[in-house]
Each structure stands twice: as structure tokens, then as C-alpha cells.
Amino acid sequence: MERRPVILSGIQPSGRLTIGHYTGALRNWAALQPTHACFFMIADLHAITVRQDPIELRQRTLEVAALFIACGIDPSQSTLFVQSHVPEHTQLTWVLTCFTGMGECSRMTQFKEKSAQYRHNINVGLFAYPILMAADILLYQADLVPVGADQKQHLELTRNLAERFNHLYGQIFRIPEPYIPPVGAKIMSLQEPTKKMSKSDPNDNAVLFLTDSPEDIHRKIRRAITDSGREIRYDEKQRPGLSNLIVLYHIATGKSITEIEHEFEGSGYADLKAALAEALIEFLRPIREEYGRLCDAKDYLQNILLRGAEKARTRAHQTLQLVHNCVGFLPTLTPEAAVGMAHNR
Ligand code: ATP
Ligand code: LTN
């Protein structure tokens, strides 16, 4: 049988999802799912590298699952699961940790940024975070990892670890390729357009959440920081604020950047902002409505995640066994052998 290429990707349930998650991750996941064997994960193990309130974390995990589906991930085509439900992720992480240099982790931009942001809690998990991400990907023998631009460096580490392991033990891991979309790989903050839009930004006006109400969208777009200048022209370097709004308009309407520049020839920023707010409201409406419906179907969501974890585990376990065998761990009992031993006792 033909092997469909495998995809693995994930999002942390550490806050409400933003339009950046949609453009950098979810919309590409949905587009790739008909042609790939997809594993989409809610990365709760990654989320606890920053202190989380347990009640909120549990709730956010279900909310993220609902948003996956509301954004077009079809649970009958793709496997949706929660990272902590598949213990193989932490097991492979330990092995890979013993193959990773301290220098490799301390070079990671995200580690530097997060340790500056969370000075009071620079824990070892934050440092080892990219090794856990490598384990996520390598366990499923993923070919392709659709992520936003900020994850590129983590993908490079993943590839290095896989190559190092393969060099020592043979072809154990498939070497994954990143899939970084040509547009929308890095949506910027509405208030500081040189910074990535981040769900953990304390300034609510900087972030466009997928579930924002029409009033929220109007307010946030109206207050979005633009640059000095008049005409509507895309220039990421000189005019990052305006260019970010143009990208959002492109996402919401499907119009090309050139078409947008023509549309607003002779108009000012206020016209673009008004049209953008309307376009975003219409674009996000079906997602928000479907999300609302799914949030009332908690049992349905939980069921999908439990079934997903079972499927994911079957695949992950095979890779973990290979790895354990390579490094010289004594085999454990197969479930059948364990039953046999219990009978003979
Ligand atoms: P933080 O809470 O620190 O902002 P995060 O949102 O970057 O974390 P995740 O929730 O795990 O982290 O991100 C999941 C995926 O969404 C990744 O592929 C990431 O690159 C993508 N992503 C997140 N924010 C953006 C953005 N502003 N633009 C494009 N892609 C994004
Ligand atoms: N680190 C990622 C989330 C993540 C992920 C993964 C993405 C965790 N495990 C595996 C792709 C593949 C982030 O965006 N912060």
C-alpha cells in the first residue's frame, strides 16, 4: 500500500488562540490533511514550562481541541490528541536529552526570549523544551512539520538530533522537513509590529483572538499601530505595522497584495482599517460560531481526544521500542507474554 507522507504538529494550550495560530499553523494543517496522514497535538507538556493554573489548563486544552475542529481539522481524517496522554513523548525525550549538548539548547532564541520574559522561573523544562519538541516529531516518523517561522530553529535541532542518532544506530528516524507558509508565517503584534503576535501578551489590544467579538475586532483594528506615511503600500522592513494589516486583509479576503494596493490607491489608513475590520469579522464568524457549538459538546471532544491518543500511542510505541533497543535497554514484556506469566504463577 502507498505510504501517505506523515505530518505532526502542535499548539500549546497556554492561552487563547490568535489569528497567528490560524495563518502559521491551523489553516495549513487543514489544507494538508487530505493528502497526508496527520497527527495534531495539544502540547500540554510544553505549556507547563511556564506556570499554569490547573483548572484553566484543563479548560484551555478542550478549547484548543474545539478550535482545531472549528478551523477545519476533521477528526475522521486526522488524529487529534493531547501530548500528555501519550507517555512515549516524555520517554523519548529522556533518551534524546542524553544526545543533546547544553550549548545546543542555550543557543535557542526562544529559550533566550522566554528566560528573559519569565526571569523568576527559568526552569530546566524551559531549557529542554526543544528536545521534547524533537521527540514529538521523531516519534511519528513525520515527513513534514507545518509551523510558523519562529519554530524554524527548533526544527533544525530536531533534524540534527535525528541525523546524530541515525549516524550512530542506522536509519531509525525519518528526517523531517519544516513547512513554513509563504504568507502569514509571522503575524505581528497590533501594538508593537516588530514583535510576534503572542497569545501570552498582557496587552489585549495587541492580539487578535480567533474568538474575538465583532466589537473587539473593530476596537483592536482601529487602535492598531501604523507607521508614518500615507499611501497603502506593502513594505515589511520600513512599514511593519501597515504591512501586517495588509497581510491580515489578504488572509481575510484572499485578495493578493497587489490587488489590495490597487484597491486602496488614493485612500488612507482609516479606509483600510475599516475594510479590514469588516473582512475579519466575516472571516472569523464561522469559526467563532462552530467553536461556540463545540464548546457545548464536551463529551464529544473528550471522546475524540481519547480515541486520538490511542491511535497516536500505537505509532509512537513502535518508534520508542526501536530506540530503546538501539541504546541497549532490556526488552520489556509484550502484553501477551505478561498475561502468560500471570497464568503460570
Ligand atoms: P506563546 O504563548 O509564547 O505566544 P506560541 O503561541 O508561539 O506561544 P504555540 O501556541 O505552541 O506557541 O504556537 C503554535 C503554532 O502557531 C506554531 O507553529 C507557531 O509558529 C504558530 N504561531 C504562533 N503565533 C504565531 C504568529 N503570530 N504568526 C504565525 N504563526 C504563529
Ligand atoms: N513548540 C511549538 C509547539 C509544538 C510543536 C511540536 C510544533 C510542540 N511540539 C511539534 C510542531 C511540532 C510552538 O509553537 N511553541
Coordinates of C-alpha atoms in Angstrom, one line a residue, residues 6-7 29 42 53 73 86 104 134 144 180 187 190 196 210 221 226 229 231 238 271 276-277 279 294 307 319 325 336:
V6 CA 3.2 11.9 7.7
I7 CA 2.6 15.3 9.4
W29 CA -2.9 21.8 8.7
I42 CA -2.3 19.8 22.0
D53 CA -3.4 27.4 36.6
I73 CA -9.4 19.9 11.2
V86 CA 0.9 9.6 25.1
E104 CA 22.6 23.5 21.5
A134 CA 12.1 16.9 18.7
L144 CA 6.6 17.4 7.3
I180 CA 6.6 27.4 6.7
I187 CA 1.8 37.8 12.2
L190 CA -1.0 45.1 16.6
K196 CA 5.4 38.5 17.0
L210 CA -9.9 33.7 16.9
I221 CA -8.0 47.2 14.4
T226 CA 0.6 52.0 11.9
G229 CA 3.3 57.6 5.7
E231 CA -0.2 55.5 0.8
Q238 CA 10.1 50.2 6.5
D271 CA -10.2 53.2 5.0
L276 CA -10.1 45.1 7.3
A277 CA -12.3 45.1 10.5
A279 CA -13.5 41.5 6.5
L294 CA -18.3 22.6 20.1
R307 CA -9.5 7.8 20.6
T319 CA 9.4 4.1 17.4
N325 CA 16.6 -1.4 21.5
E336 CA 0.6 -11.4 25.6

